[in-house]
Amino acid sequence: MAALEHVKSSLQGMFGAIASLDWPLLLVERIMNNKECAATLFYTDFLDGPCLSLAISKALGYVTIAGACLYKMPVVVNILKSKSGAGLHPISVYLESSSMIAMVFYNFQRGNDISTYGDNISATIQNIMIVFLIWYYGMKSLGFQHIALVSVMFLLFGTGLMFCPVEYFGHIAIYATVIMTISKIPQIIQNYQKKNIGVQSWVTQLTAFLGVLAKLFICITETGDDVYLMAGNITAVALNGTLMIQSLIYPGSSSGEEKREKKD
């Protein structure tokens, strides 16, 4: 016990020495958006429960944002390489995009810190890129009318969000959660029925699950009083957790199965 206290005291002294340089403390204050907690961690007790939880939450938030910057990029690269959006259902992409846009708007209007929803901003931008690529390479099959109709619908959707009364903000979060659920459940059912995950990757599913798990921790730490965000994150953990378990217990498509599907 004495040895542990000695280590803690030594580390606290090291943090205090770093803080004397000014800029590390200012940087942590800016990241945590909390001067009191930053000072507590540097000068008083770097194991302080609430402040340490906040620091971990902020760190997870920015790590999640960084990871989200690459989350959809493999899809973008594959579309550019193949010059086709084959395998992506436009309706699913539209629904997912609208759900992400709704959550970004909801968090922004609520004044939540960027670390709690920055990953949604990144994923939304990438999804919009995917939508434009699907339209560009699928112009002939989709048709101009389809693209024009969806564009108008998204414009109306965005306008509706901008002029949404404050008392209905909760409905925006509910919409995002429902749409997210609708987009995941069919895949879960299909995996269960076929006892096969096809071309899905367990690495991708594990990454997605860890991401939503981190978001749940961030939500509990920073926006725990927001029942809509809490419900959305718990739902995301349950759905992505199910997909991750399925990716671990069910096999993927074999090369033989893929060849037969191509022949069919």
PDB file of C-alpha atoms in Angstrom:
ATOM      1  CA  MET A   1       0.000   0.000   0.000  1.00  0.00           C
ATOM      2  CA  ALA A   2       2.868   2.332   0.897  1.00  0.00           C
ATOM      3  CA  ALA A   3       4.558   1.501  -2.399  1.00  0.00           C
ATOM      4  CA  LEU A   4       1.367   2.348  -4.280  1.00  0.00           C
ATOM      5  CA  GLU A   5       1.109   5.701  -2.498  1.00  0.00           C
ATOM      6  CA  HIS A   6       4.748   6.387  -3.325  1.00  0.00           C
ATOM      7  CA  VAL A   7       4.131   5.676  -7.032  1.00  0.00           C
ATOM      8  CA  LYS A   8       1.020   7.854  -6.985  1.00  0.00           C
ATOM      9  CA  SER A   9       2.916  10.676  -5.276  1.00  0.00           C
ATOM     10  CA  SER A  10       5.740  10.433  -7.804  1.00  0.00           C
ATOM     11  CA  LEU A  11       3.358  10.498 -10.755  1.00  0.00           C
ATOM     12  CA  GLN A  12       1.473  13.436  -9.261  1.00  0.00           C
ATOM     13  CA  GLY A  13       4.762  15.288  -8.947  1.00  0.00           C
ATOM     14  CA  MET A  14       5.529  14.516 -12.586  1.00  0.00           C
ATOM     15  CA  PHE A  15       2.118  15.865 -13.652  1.00  0.00           C
ATOM     16  CA  GLY A  16       2.744  18.990 -11.600  1.00  0.00           C
ATOM     17  CA  ALA A  17       6.117  19.498 -13.279  1.00  0.00           C
ATOM     18  CA  ILE A  18       4.524  19.113 -16.718  1.00  0.00           C
ATOM     19  CA  ALA A  19       1.784  21.568 -15.772  1.00  0.00           C
ATOM     20  CA  SER A  20       4.434  24.145 -14.847  1.00  0.00           C
ATOM     21  CA  LEU A  21       5.165  24.446 -18.572  1.00  0.00           C
ATOM     22  CA  ASP A  22       1.670  25.999 -18.951  1.00  0.00           C
ATOM     23  CA  TRP A  23       0.862  24.710 -22.453  1.00  0.00           C
ATOM     24  CA  PRO A  24       0.162  21.062 -21.423  1.00  0.00           C
ATOM     25  CA  LEU A  25      -2.362  22.255 -18.825  1.00  0.00           C
ATOM     26  CA  LEU A  26      -3.946  24.675 -21.306  1.00  0.00           C
ATOM     27  CA  LEU A  27      -4.187  21.894 -23.880  1.00  0.00           C
ATOM     28  CA  VAL A  28      -5.882  19.525 -21.435  1.00  0.00           C
ATOM     29  CA  GLU A  29      -8.227  22.325 -20.322  1.00  0.00           C
ATOM     30  CA  ARG A  30      -9.207  22.926 -23.950  1.00  0.00           C
ATOM     31  CA  ILE A  31      -9.733  19.229 -24.677  1.00  0.00           C
ATOM     32  CA  MET A  32     -11.677  18.538 -21.474  1.00  0.00           C
ATOM     33  CA  ASN A  33     -13.517  21.861 -21.629  1.00  0.00           C
ATOM     34  CA  ASN A  34     -13.235  21.905 -17.830  1.00  0.00           C
ATOM     35  CA  LYS A  35     -10.554  24.004 -16.077  1.00  0.00           C
ATOM     36  CA  GLU A  36     -11.332  22.665 -12.616  1.00  0.00           C
ATOM     37  CA  CYS A  37     -10.903  19.020 -13.597  1.00  0.00           C
ATOM     38  CA  ALA A  38      -7.726  19.731 -15.544  1.00  0.00           C
ATOM     39  CA  ALA A  39      -6.224  21.476 -12.516  1.00  0.00           C
ATOM     40  CA  THR A  40      -7.359  18.644 -10.227  1.00  0.00           C
ATOM     41  CA  LEU A  41      -5.703  15.986 -12.379  1.00  0.00           C
ATOM     42  CA  PHE A  42      -2.434  17.934 -12.682  1.00  0.00           C
ATOM     43  CA  TYR A  43      -2.064  19.384  -9.193  1.00  0.00           C
ATOM     44  CA  THR A  44      -4.271  17.514  -6.711  1.00  0.00           C
ATOM     45  CA  ASP A  45      -5.246  13.948  -7.600  1.00  0.00           C
ATOM     46  CA  PHE A  46      -4.808  12.480 -11.086  1.00  0.00           C
ATOM     47  CA  LEU A  47      -6.952   9.505  -9.952  1.00  0.00           C
ATOM     48  CA  ASP A  48      -9.919  11.702  -9.018  1.00  0.00           C
ATOM     49  CA  GLY A  49     -12.957   9.608 -10.056  1.00  0.00           C
ATOM     50  CA  PRO A  50     -15.254  12.120 -11.821  1.00  0.00           C
ATOM     51  CA  CYS A  51     -12.408  14.065 -13.450  1.00  0.00           C
ATOM     52  CA  LEU A  52     -10.584  10.920 -14.567  1.00  0.00           C
ATOM     53  CA  SER A  53     -13.839   9.564 -16.062  1.00  0.00           C
ATOM     54  CA  LEU A  54     -14.306  12.838 -17.935  1.00  0.00           C
ATOM     55  CA  ALA A  55     -10.715  12.711 -19.218  1.00  0.00           C
ATOM     56  CA  ILE A  56     -11.170   9.115 -20.417  1.00  0.00           C
ATOM     57  CA  SER A  57     -14.490  10.043 -22.009  1.00  0.00           C
ATOM     58  CA  LYS A  58     -12.937  12.947 -23.923  1.00  0.00           C
ATOM     59  CA  ALA A  59     -10.014  10.779 -25.039  1.00  0.00           C
ATOM     60  CA  LEU A  60     -12.387   8.051 -26.244  1.00  0.00           C
ATOM     61  CA  GLY A  61     -14.468  10.668 -28.034  1.00  0.00           C
ATOM     62  CA  TYR A  62     -11.548  11.983 -30.056  1.00  0.00           C
ATOM     63  CA  VAL A  63     -10.200   8.476 -30.736  1.00  0.00           C
ATOM     64  CA  THR A  64     -13.674   7.519 -31.994  1.00  0.00           C
ATOM     65  CA  ILE A  65     -13.714  10.595 -34.239  1.00  0.00           C
ATOM     66  CA  ALA A  66     -10.293   9.671 -35.638  1.00  0.00           C
ATOM     67  CA  GLY A  67     -11.458   6.101 -36.293  1.00  0.00           C
ATOM     68  CA  ALA A  68     -14.675   7.323 -37.891  1.00  0.00           C
ATOM     69  CA  CYS A  69     -12.633   9.268 -40.449  1.00  0.00           C
ATOM     70  CA  LEU A  70     -11.591   5.914 -41.938  1.00  0.00           C
ATOM     71  CA  TYR A  71     -14.753   3.907 -41.187  1.00  0.00           C
ATOM     72  CA  LYS A  72     -16.407   4.324 -44.604  1.00  0.00           C
ATOM     73  CA  MET A  73     -13.336   5.078 -46.678  1.00  0.00           C
ATOM     74  CA  PRO A  74     -12.761   1.423 -47.729  1.00  0.00           C
ATOM     75  CA  VAL A  75     -16.243   1.509 -49.282  1.00  0.00           C
ATOM     76  CA  VAL A  76     -15.430   4.761 -51.080  1.00  0.00           C
ATOM     77  CA  VAL A  77     -12.167   3.285 -52.387  1.00  0.00           C
ATOM     78  CA  ASN A  78     -13.920   0.090 -53.575  1.00  0.00           C
ATOM     79  CA  ILE A  79     -16.547   2.101 -55.460  1.00  0.00           C
ATOM     80  CA  LEU A  80     -13.865   4.197 -57.151  1.00  0.00           C
ATOM     81  CA  LYS A  81     -11.864   1.091 -58.077  1.00  0.00           C
ATOM     82  CA  SER A  82     -14.816  -0.851 -59.458  1.00  0.00           C
ATOM     83  CA  LYS A  83     -16.555   2.253 -60.828  1.00  0.00           C
ATOM     84  CA  SER A  84     -19.766   0.779 -59.434  1.00  0.00           C
ATOM     85  CA  GLY A  85     -21.921   0.881 -56.313  1.00  0.00           C
ATOM     86  CA  ALA A  86     -22.932  -2.771 -56.735  1.00  0.00           C
ATOM     87  CA  GLY A  87     -23.711  -4.451 -53.421  1.00  0.00           C
ATOM     88  CA  LEU A  88     -24.900  -1.223 -51.815  1.00  0.00           C
ATOM     89  CA  HIS A  89     -28.640  -0.749 -51.598  1.00  0.00           C
ATOM     90  CA  PRO A  90     -29.347   2.962 -52.219  1.00  0.00           C
ATOM     91  CA  ILE A  91     -32.360   2.993 -49.867  1.00  0.00           C
ATOM     92  CA  SER A  92     -30.265   1.633 -46.993  1.00  0.00           C
ATOM     93  CA  VAL A  93     -27.599   4.275 -47.616  1.00  0.00           C
ATOM     94  CA  TYR A  94     -30.250   7.024 -47.715  1.00  0.00           C
ATOM     95  CA  LEU A  95     -31.816   5.856 -44.443  1.00  0.00           C
ATOM     96  CA  GLU A  96     -28.452   5.586 -42.706  1.00  0.00           C
ATOM     97  CA  SER A  97     -27.475   9.048 -43.946  1.00  0.00           C
ATOM     98  CA  SER A  98     -30.726  10.609 -42.726  1.00  0.00           C
ATOM     99  CA  SER A  99     -30.255   8.960 -39.321  1.00  0.00           C
ATOM    100  CA  MET A 100     -26.725  10.363 -39.005  1.00  0.00           C
ATOM    101  CA  ILE A 101     -27.774  13.835 -40.143  1.00  0.00           C
ATOM    102  CA  ALA A 102     -30.577  13.810 -37.566  1.00  0.00           C
ATOM    103  CA  MET A 103     -28.180  12.877 -34.744  1.00  0.00           C
ATOM    104  CA  VAL A 104     -25.659  15.544 -35.751  1.00  0.00           C
ATOM    105  CA  PHE A 105     -28.390  18.179 -35.786  1.00  0.00           C
ATOM    106  CA  TYR A 106     -29.823  16.963 -32.463  1.00  0.00           C
ATOM    107  CA  ASN A 107     -26.460  17.058 -30.685  1.00  0.00           C
ATOM    108  CA  PHE A 108     -25.579  20.441 -32.178  1.00  0.00           C
ATOM    109  CA  GLN A 109     -28.879  21.997 -31.098  1.00  0.00           C
ATOM    110  CA  ARG A 110     -28.481  20.524 -27.626  1.00  0.00           C
ATOM    111  CA  GLY A 111     -25.058  22.164 -27.338  1.00  0.00           C
ATOM    112  CA  ASN A 112     -23.252  18.869 -26.679  1.00  0.00           C
ATOM    113  CA  ASP A 113     -19.474  18.824 -26.893  1.00  0.00           C
ATOM    114  CA  ILE A 114     -18.037  17.905 -30.308  1.00  0.00           C
ATOM    115  CA  SER A 115     -16.317  14.861 -28.754  1.00  0.00           C
ATOM    116  CA  THR A 116     -19.737  13.271 -28.198  1.00  0.00           C
ATOM    117  CA  TYR A 117     -20.878  13.378 -31.818  1.00  0.00           C
ATOM    118  CA  GLY A 118     -17.897  14.273 -33.994  1.00  0.00           C
ATOM    119  CA  ASP A 119     -17.789  10.702 -35.307  1.00  0.00           C
ATOM    120  CA  ASN A 120     -21.328  11.170 -36.642  1.00  0.00           C
ATOM    121  CA  ILE A 121     -20.195  14.265 -38.552  1.00  0.00           C
ATOM    122  CA  SER A 122     -17.315  12.323 -40.114  1.00  0.00           C
ATOM    123  CA  ALA A 123     -19.500   9.323 -40.985  1.00  0.00           C
ATOM    124  CA  THR A 124     -22.181  11.624 -42.431  1.00  0.00           C
ATOM    125  CA  ILE A 125     -19.672  13.299 -44.763  1.00  0.00           C
ATOM    126  CA  GLN A 126     -18.417   9.892 -45.926  1.00  0.00           C
ATOM    127  CA  ASN A 127     -21.969   8.638 -46.445  1.00  0.00           C
ATOM    128  CA  ILE A 128     -22.777  11.676 -48.563  1.00  0.00           C
ATOM    129  CA  MET A 129     -19.678  10.904 -50.641  1.00  0.00           C
ATOM    130  CA  ILE A 130     -20.971   7.345 -51.093  1.00  0.00           C
ATOM    131  CA  VAL A 131     -24.403   8.642 -52.139  1.00  0.00           C
ATOM    132  CA  PHE A 132     -22.867  10.884 -54.821  1.00  0.00           C
ATOM    133  CA  LEU A 133     -20.661   8.033 -56.063  1.00  0.00           C
ATOM    134  CA  ILE A 134     -23.673   5.702 -56.270  1.00  0.00           C
ATOM    135  CA  TRP A 135     -25.484   8.351 -58.280  1.00  0.00           C
ATOM    136  CA  TYR A 136     -22.494   9.046 -60.517  1.00  0.00           C
ATOM    137  CA  TYR A 137     -21.795   5.432 -61.417  1.00  0.00           C
ATOM    138  CA  GLY A 138     -25.442   4.345 -61.332  1.00  0.00           C
ATOM    139  CA  MET A 139     -26.959   7.213 -63.289  1.00  0.00           C
ATOM    140  CA  LYS A 140     -28.243   4.902 -66.041  1.00  0.00           C
ATOM    141  CA  SER A 141     -29.815   2.320 -63.722  1.00  0.00           C
ATOM    142  CA  LEU A 142     -31.211   4.782 -61.172  1.00  0.00           C
ATOM    143  CA  GLY A 143     -32.297   7.471 -63.573  1.00  0.00           C
ATOM    144  CA  PHE A 144     -32.371  11.255 -63.252  1.00  0.00           C
ATOM    145  CA  GLN A 145     -35.870  11.254 -61.727  1.00  0.00           C
ATOM    146  CA  HIS A 146     -34.728   9.028 -58.844  1.00  0.00           C
ATOM    147  CA  ILE A 147     -31.742  11.262 -58.089  1.00  0.00           C
ATOM    148  CA  ALA A 148     -33.829  14.450 -58.341  1.00  0.00           C
ATOM    149  CA  LEU A 149     -36.552  13.040 -56.059  1.00  0.00           C
ATOM    150  CA  VAL A 150     -34.074  11.914 -53.377  1.00  0.00           C
ATOM    151  CA  SER A 151     -32.269  15.271 -53.555  1.00  0.00           C
ATOM    152  CA  VAL A 152     -35.526  17.142 -52.982  1.00  0.00           C
ATOM    153  CA  MET A 153     -36.457  14.818 -50.115  1.00  0.00           C
ATOM    154  CA  PHE A 154     -33.109  15.391 -48.399  1.00  0.00           C
ATOM    155  CA  LEU A 155     -33.471  19.143 -48.919  1.00  0.00           C
ATOM    156  CA  LEU A 156     -36.915  19.069 -47.312  1.00  0.00           C
ATOM    157  CA  PHE A 157     -35.619  16.842 -44.522  1.00  0.00           C
ATOM    158  CA  GLY A 158     -32.766  19.249 -43.763  1.00  0.00           C
ATOM    159  CA  THR A 159     -35.122  22.239 -43.871  1.00  0.00           C
ATOM    160  CA  GLY A 160     -37.485  20.461 -41.478  1.00  0.00           C
ATOM    161  CA  LEU A 161     -34.642  19.853 -39.036  1.00  0.00           C
ATOM    162  CA  MET A 162     -33.555  23.507 -39.172  1.00  0.00           C
ATOM    163  CA  PHE A 163     -37.032  24.800 -38.357  1.00  0.00           C
ATOM    164  CA  CYS A 164     -37.978  22.049 -35.920  1.00  0.00           C
ATOM    165  CA  PRO A 165     -39.456  23.519 -32.688  1.00  0.00           C
ATOM    166  CA  VAL A 166     -37.361  22.922 -29.572  1.00  0.00           C
ATOM    167  CA  GLU A 167     -40.090  20.840 -27.941  1.00  0.00           C
ATOM    168  CA  TYR A 168     -39.842  18.294 -30.776  1.00  0.00           C
ATOM    169  CA  PHE A 169     -36.066  17.779 -30.627  1.00  0.00           C
ATOM    170  CA  GLY A 170     -36.605  14.509 -28.771  1.00  0.00           C
ATOM    171  CA  HIS A 171     -38.516  13.183 -31.772  1.00  0.00           C
ATOM    172  CA  ILE A 172     -35.413  13.732 -33.919  1.00  0.00           C
ATOM    173  CA  ALA A 173     -33.371  11.420 -31.678  1.00  0.00           C
ATOM    174  CA  ILE A 174     -36.193   8.865 -31.661  1.00  0.00           C
ATOM    175  CA  TYR A 175     -36.316   8.962 -35.472  1.00  0.00           C
ATOM    176  CA  ALA A 176     -32.552   8.378 -35.686  1.00  0.00           C
ATOM    177  CA  THR A 177     -32.762   5.408 -33.304  1.00  0.00           C
ATOM    178  CA  VAL A 178     -35.711   3.836 -35.147  1.00  0.00           C
ATOM    179  CA  ILE A 179     -34.045   4.214 -38.555  1.00  0.00           C
ATOM    180  CA  MET A 180     -30.793   2.794 -37.202  1.00  0.00           C
ATOM    181  CA  THR A 181     -32.719  -0.203 -35.850  1.00  0.00           C
ATOM    182  CA  ILE A 182     -34.547  -0.720 -39.142  1.00  0.00           C
ATOM    183  CA  SER A 183     -31.231  -0.763 -41.006  1.00  0.00           C
ATOM    184  CA  LYS A 184     -29.640  -3.379 -38.690  1.00  0.00           C
ATOM    185  CA  ILE A 185     -32.408  -5.868 -37.905  1.00  0.00           C
ATOM    186  CA  PRO A 186     -32.837  -7.241 -41.477  1.00  0.00           C
ATOM    187  CA  GLN A 187     -29.101  -8.076 -41.543  1.00  0.00           C
ATOM    188  CA  ILE A 188     -29.313  -9.818 -38.159  1.00  0.00           C
ATOM    189  CA  ILE A 189     -32.304 -11.880 -39.307  1.00  0.00           C
ATOM    190  CA  GLN A 190     -30.604 -12.802 -42.586  1.00  0.00           C
ATOM    191  CA  ASN A 191     -27.435 -13.913 -40.782  1.00  0.00           C
ATOM    192  CA  TYR A 192     -29.492 -16.071 -38.415  1.00  0.00           C
ATOM    193  CA  GLN A 193     -31.543 -17.666 -41.187  1.00  0.00           C
ATOM    194  CA  LYS A 194     -28.561 -18.442 -43.406  1.00  0.00           C
ATOM    195  CA  LYS A 195     -26.173 -19.221 -40.524  1.00  0.00           C
ATOM    196  CA  ASN A 196     -23.642 -17.356 -42.654  1.00  0.00           C
ATOM    197  CA  ILE A 197     -22.382 -13.762 -42.620  1.00  0.00           C
ATOM    198  CA  GLY A 198     -21.456 -13.596 -46.303  1.00  0.00           C
ATOM    199  CA  VAL A 199     -18.811 -10.980 -47.069  1.00  0.00           C
ATOM    200  CA  GLN A 200     -19.072  -9.261 -43.685  1.00  0.00           C
ATOM    201  CA  SER A 201     -15.843  -9.009 -41.716  1.00  0.00           C
ATOM    202  CA  TRP A 202     -15.590  -9.850 -38.016  1.00  0.00           C
ATOM    203  CA  VAL A 203     -12.875  -7.204 -37.736  1.00  0.00           C
ATOM    204  CA  THR A 204     -15.286  -4.549 -39.045  1.00  0.00           C
ATOM    205  CA  GLN A 205     -18.065  -5.723 -36.739  1.00  0.00           C
ATOM    206  CA  LEU A 206     -15.737  -5.794 -33.734  1.00  0.00           C
ATOM    207  CA  THR A 207     -14.515  -2.282 -34.526  1.00  0.00           C
ATOM    208  CA  ALA A 208     -18.097  -1.048 -34.885  1.00  0.00           C
ATOM    209  CA  PHE A 209     -19.075  -2.664 -31.566  1.00  0.00           C
ATOM    210  CA  LEU A 210     -16.118  -1.148 -29.703  1.00  0.00           C
ATOM    211  CA  GLY A 211     -16.992   2.218 -31.232  1.00  0.00           C
ATOM    212  CA  VAL A 212     -20.611   2.208 -30.015  1.00  0.00           C
ATOM    213  CA  LEU A 213     -19.463   0.856 -26.636  1.00  0.00           C
ATOM    214  CA  ALA A 214     -17.154   3.857 -26.341  1.00  0.00           C
ATOM    215  CA  LYS A 215     -20.044   6.130 -27.354  1.00  0.00           C
ATOM    216  CA  LEU A 216     -22.185   4.637 -24.577  1.00  0.00           C
ATOM    217  CA  PHE A 217     -19.466   5.393 -22.001  1.00  0.00           C
ATOM    218  CA  ILE A 218     -19.171   8.946 -23.353  1.00  0.00           C
ATOM    219  CA  CYS A 219     -22.953   9.338 -23.184  1.00  0.00           C
ATOM    220  CA  ILE A 220     -23.100   8.120 -19.570  1.00  0.00           C
ATOM    221  CA  THR A 221     -20.213  10.399 -18.551  1.00  0.00           C
ATOM    222  CA  GLU A 222     -21.131  13.585 -20.400  1.00  0.00           C
ATOM    223  CA  THR A 223     -24.815  13.484 -21.373  1.00  0.00           C
ATOM    224  CA  GLY A 224     -26.217  10.960 -18.902  1.00  0.00           C
ATOM    225  CA  ASP A 225     -29.374  13.002 -18.341  1.00  0.00           C
ATOM    226  CA  ASP A 226     -30.350  12.781 -22.026  1.00  0.00           C
ATOM    227  CA  VAL A 227     -32.662   9.760 -22.175  1.00  0.00           C
ATOM    228  CA  TYR A 228     -32.951   9.948 -25.968  1.00  0.00           C
ATOM    229  CA  LEU A 229     -29.200   9.707 -26.523  1.00  0.00           C
ATOM    230  CA  MET A 230     -28.922   7.023 -23.850  1.00  0.00           C
ATOM    231  CA  ALA A 231     -31.643   4.931 -25.494  1.00  0.00           C
ATOM    232  CA  GLY A 232     -30.028   5.365 -28.908  1.00  0.00           C
ATOM    233  CA  ASN A 233     -26.593   4.303 -27.676  1.00  0.00           C
ATOM    234  CA  ILE A 234     -27.926   1.299 -25.743  1.00  0.00           C
ATOM    235  CA  THR A 235     -29.820   0.202 -28.859  1.00  0.00           C
ATOM    236  CA  ALA A 236     -26.670   0.625 -30.970  1.00  0.00           C
ATOM    237  CA  VAL A 237     -24.624  -1.469 -28.521  1.00  0.00           C
ATOM    238  CA  ALA A 238     -27.246  -4.247 -28.548  1.00  0.00           C
ATOM    239  CA  LEU A 239     -27.548  -4.340 -32.358  1.00  0.00           C
ATOM    240  CA  ASN A 240     -23.835  -4.073 -33.123  1.00  0.00           C
ATOM    241  CA  GLY A 241     -23.060  -6.547 -30.359  1.00  0.00           C
ATOM    242  CA  THR A 242     -25.434  -9.056 -31.955  1.00  0.00           C
ATOM    243  CA  LEU A 243     -23.805  -8.570 -35.360  1.00  0.00           C
ATOM    244  CA  MET A 244     -20.352  -8.963 -33.819  1.00  0.00           C
ATOM    245  CA  ILE A 245     -21.332 -12.245 -32.104  1.00  0.00           C
ATOM    246  CA  GLN A 246     -22.833 -13.528 -35.361  1.00  0.00           C
ATOM    247  CA  SER A 247     -19.625 -12.652 -37.221  1.00  0.00           C
ATOM    248  CA  LEU A 248     -17.669 -14.738 -34.702  1.00  0.00           C
ATOM    249  CA  ILE A 249     -19.914 -17.838 -34.624  1.00  0.00           C
ATOM    250  CA  TYR A 250     -21.091 -17.973 -38.247  1.00  0.00           C
ATOM    251  CA  PRO A 251     -18.748 -18.624 -41.190  1.00  0.00           C
ATOM    252  CA  GLY A 252     -18.346 -16.294 -44.132  1.00  0.00           C
ATOM    253  CA  SER A 253     -19.009 -17.094 -47.786  1.00  0.00           C
ATOM    254  CA  SER A 254     -16.612 -19.598 -49.254  1.00  0.00           C
ATOM    255  CA  SER A 255     -15.128 -19.059 -52.679  1.00  0.00           C
ATOM    256  CA  GLY A 256     -17.291 -21.878 -54.012  1.00  0.00           C
ATOM    257  CA  GLU A 257     -20.458 -20.234 -52.750  1.00  0.00           C
ATOM    258  CA  GLU A 258     -19.433 -16.933 -54.291  1.00  0.00           C
ATOM    259  CA  LYS A 259     -18.849 -18.603 -57.665  1.00  0.00           C
ATOM    260  CA  ARG A 260     -22.257 -20.274 -57.551  1.00  0.00           C
ATOM    261  CA  GLU A 261     -23.904 -16.947 -56.725  1.00  0.00           C
ATOM    262  CA  LYS A 262     -22.174 -15.322 -59.703  1.00  0.00           C
ATOM    263  CA  LYS A 263     -23.358 -18.106 -61.994  1.00  0.00           C
ATOM    264  CA  ASP A 264     -26.919 -17.721 -60.745  1.00  0.00           C
TER     265      ASP A 264
END
